[in-house]
CSV table of C-alpha atoms in Angstrom, one decimal:
chain,number,residue,atom,x,y,z
A,24,MET,CA,0.0,0.0,0.0
A,25,THR,CA,2.8,2.4,0.8
A,26,LEU,CA,4.5,1.7,-2.5
A,27,LEU,CA,1.3,2.4,-4.3
A,28,ALA,CA,0.8,5.7,-2.4
A,29,GLY,CA,4.4,6.7,-3.2
A,30,ALA,CA,3.9,5.9,-6.9
A,31,LEU,CA,0.7,7.8,-7.0
A,32,GLY,CA,2.3,10.7,-5.2
A,33,GLY,CA,5.2,10.7,-7.7
A,34,TRP,CA,2.8,10.6,-10.6
A,35,TRP,CA,0.8,13.5,-9.2
A,36,LEU,CA,4.0,15.6,-8.6
A,37,ARG,CA,5.2,15.0,-12.2
A,38,ARG,CA,1.8,15.9,-13.6
A,39,ARG,CA,1.4,19.0,-11.4
A,40,PHE,CA,5.0,20.4,-11.6
A,41,LEU,CA,7.7,20.8,-14.1
A,42,LEU,CA,11.4,21.5,-13.6
A,43,VAL,CA,12.8,23.9,-16.2
A,44,THR,CA,16.4,25.2,-16.8
A,45,VAL,CA,16.7,28.9,-17.7
A,46,GLU,CA,18.4,29.4,-21.0
A,47,GLY,CA,19.7,32.8,-22.1
A,48,ARG,CA,19.8,36.3,-20.5
A,49,SER,CA,16.2,37.4,-21.0
A,50,MET,CA,15.2,37.2,-17.3
A,51,GLU,CA,18.4,38.6,-15.7
A,52,PRO,CA,19.2,39.6,-13.1
A,53,GLY,CA,16.6,37.5,-11.2
A,54,HIS,CA,16.9,34.3,-13.2
A,55,ARG,CA,20.3,33.6,-14.8
A,56,HIS,CA,21.3,31.2,-17.5
A,57,GLY,CA,21.6,27.7,-15.9
A,58,ASP,CA,19.3,28.4,-13.0
A,59,ARG,CA,16.4,26.1,-12.6
A,60,VAL,CA,12.8,26.9,-11.8
A,61,LEU,CA,9.9,24.8,-10.5
A,62,VAL,CA,6.8,25.4,-12.5
A,63,ASP,CA,3.2,24.7,-11.4
A,64,ARG,CA,1.2,23.6,-14.4
A,65,ARG,CA,-1.8,25.9,-13.7
A,66,ARG,CA,-4.4,26.9,-16.1
A,67,THR,CA,-4.1,30.4,-17.7
A,68,GLY,CA,-7.2,31.5,-15.7
A,69,SER,CA,-5.1,31.6,-12.5
A,70,VAL,CA,-2.4,33.7,-14.0
A,71,HIS,CA,-1.9,37.3,-12.9
A,72,VAL,CA,0.1,40.3,-14.3
A,73,GLY,CA,3.6,40.1,-12.9
A,74,ASP,CA,3.7,36.3,-12.7
A,75,ILE,CA,6.7,34.6,-14.3
A,76,VAL,CA,5.4,31.9,-16.6
A,77,VAL,CA,6.8,29.2,-18.9
A,78,ILE,CA,5.5,28.7,-22.4
A,79,ASP,CA,6.3,26.3,-25.2
A,80,ARG,CA,8.2,28.0,-28.0
A,81,ASP,CA,6.4,27.8,-31.3
A,82,HIS,CA,7.8,26.5,-34.6
A,83,ALA,CA,8.5,30.0,-35.7
A,84,SER,CA,11.1,30.5,-33.0
A,85,ASP,CA,14.8,29.9,-33.1
A,86,ARG,CA,14.4,26.9,-30.7
A,87,PRO,CA,11.0,25.2,-31.2
A,88,GLY,CA,10.0,22.8,-28.4
A,89,GLN,CA,12.3,24.5,-25.8
A,90,PRO,CA,10.4,26.2,-23.0
A,91,MET,CA,10.5,30.0,-22.8
A,92,ILE,CA,10.4,31.9,-19.4
A,93,LYS,CA,8.9,35.4,-19.4
A,94,ARG,CA,6.9,37.8,-17.1
A,95,VAL,CA,3.2,38.4,-17.8
A,96,ALA,CA,2.7,42.1,-18.7
A,97,ALA,CA,-1.0,41.9,-19.8
A,98,LEU,CA,-3.8,39.4,-19.9
A,99,PRO,CA,-6.7,39.0,-22.4
A,100,GLY,CA,-8.8,42.2,-22.2
A,101,ASP,CA,-6.1,44.3,-20.6
A,102,GLN,CA,-4.6,47.3,-22.3
A,103,VAL,CA,-1.3,46.5,-24.1
A,104,PRO,CA,1.7,48.2,-22.3
A,105,PRO,CA,2.9,51.3,-24.1
A,106,GLU,CA,6.4,50.0,-24.8
A,107,VAL,CA,4.9,47.0,-26.7
A,108,CYS,CA,2.5,49.3,-28.6
A,109,ALA,CA,5.6,51.5,-29.6
A,110,PHE,CA,7.6,48.5,-30.8
A,111,GLN,CA,4.7,47.0,-32.7
A,112,HIS,CA,3.4,50.4,-34.0
A,113,TRP,CA,0.0,49.7,-32.5
A,114,PRO,CA,-2.4,52.4,-31.2
A,115,LEU,CA,-1.8,53.2,-27.5
A,116,GLN,CA,-5.3,52.1,-26.5
A,117,SER,CA,-4.8,48.5,-27.9
A,118,ARG,CA,-6.2,45.6,-25.9
A,119,VAL,CA,-5.0,42.1,-25.6
A,120,PRO,CA,-7.3,39.8,-27.6
A,121,PRO,CA,-8.9,36.7,-26.1
A,122,GLY,CA,-6.6,33.7,-26.0
A,123,GLN,CA,-3.4,35.9,-26.1
A,124,LEU,CA,-0.9,37.1,-23.5
A,125,VAL,CA,1.7,39.9,-23.5
A,126,LEU,CA,5.0,38.5,-22.2
A,127,LEU,CA,8.2,40.5,-21.5
A,128,GLY,CA,11.6,39.5,-20.4
A,129,ASP,CA,13.1,41.3,-17.4
A,130,ASN,CA,16.2,42.2,-19.4
A,131,PRO,CA,14.9,44.0,-22.5
A,132,ALA,CA,18.3,44.0,-24.3
A,133,GLY,CA,18.5,40.3,-24.1
A,134,SER,CA,14.9,39.2,-24.6
A,135,LEU,CA,12.8,38.1,-27.5
A,136,ASP,CA,9.3,38.9,-26.3
A,137,SER,CA,6.1,40.7,-27.1
A,138,ARG,CA,8.0,43.8,-28.0
A,139,GLN,CA,9.3,42.0,-31.1
A,140,ARG,CA,6.8,39.1,-31.5
A,141,GLY,CA,3.5,40.6,-30.5
A,142,PHE,CA,1.1,38.4,-28.6
A,143,PHE,CA,1.7,34.9,-27.3
A,144,PRO,CA,-1.1,32.4,-27.6
A,145,THR,CA,-2.4,31.0,-24.3
A,146,ARG,CA,-2.4,27.5,-25.9
A,147,GLN,CA,1.5,27.6,-25.5
A,148,PHE,CA,1.2,28.2,-21.7
A,149,LEU,CA,2.8,25.5,-19.6
A,150,GLY,CA,2.6,27.0,-16.1
A,151,VAL,CA,3.7,29.6,-13.4
A,152,VAL,CA,7.1,29.6,-11.8
A,153,VAL,CA,6.6,28.9,-8.1
A,154,ARG,CA,10.2,28.4,-7.0
A,155,HIS,CA,13.6,29.7,-8.2
A,156,LEU,CA,16.4,27.2,-7.7
A,157,HIS,CA,19.9,28.6,-8.2
A,158,ARG,CA,22.4,26.5,-10.1
A,159,ASN,CA,23.8,24.9,-7.0
A,160,GLN,CA,20.4,23.8,-5.6
A,161,GLN,CA,19.1,20.3,-5.9
A,162,PHE,CA,15.8,18.5,-5.4
A,163,HIS,CA,16.4,15.3,-3.4
A,164,THR,CA,14.8,12.9,-1.0
A,165,ASP,CA,16.1,12.9,2.6
A,166,GLN,CA,16.6,9.8,4.8
A,167,ASP,CA,13.0,10.1,6.1
A,168,GLY,CA,11.6,10.0,2.5
A,169,ALA,CA,10.7,13.7,2.4
A,170,ARG,CA,11.4,15.6,-0.8
A,171,LYS,CA,13.2,18.9,-0.3
A,172,PHE,CA,15.5,21.4,-1.9
A,173,SER,CA,19.1,22.0,-0.7
A,174,SER,CA,22.2,23.6,-2.0
A,175,ALA,CA,25.2,21.5,-3.2
A,176,ALA,CA,27.2,22.9,-0.3
A,177,GLU,CA,24.7,21.4,2.3
A,178,GLU,CA,25.3,17.8,1.0
């Protein structure tokens, strides 16, 4: 019975959470290349402006299939941020259409985001970042069977 409960718990964790490695400089200084983030596979209805999210890259990108990490700047129905309107040459009162998101990197000089690409479809949404793990942090099971995070220096 314990083995079955452990297997079901592991299955649930893998279905609910995703571990993603940050690639590139678009989210610096908070998230650096090589850092890892724990992603909660929520639905887009539970996303808020300011959340850091992970989406699937589409086939038009430079790395299709690789997850992309960005900050939500506007949701469907919200006004598009002025800096996105300026880059896209859209009227300042533009609104985000249904099924779309405005996503921005924290490092504008190193980010391919809504300023260059326009809207991102919500169908590409994978989840919300709930935990930032620095490069030296690991996810492991301790001697009591509890799963926890620690830095490599603690082991």
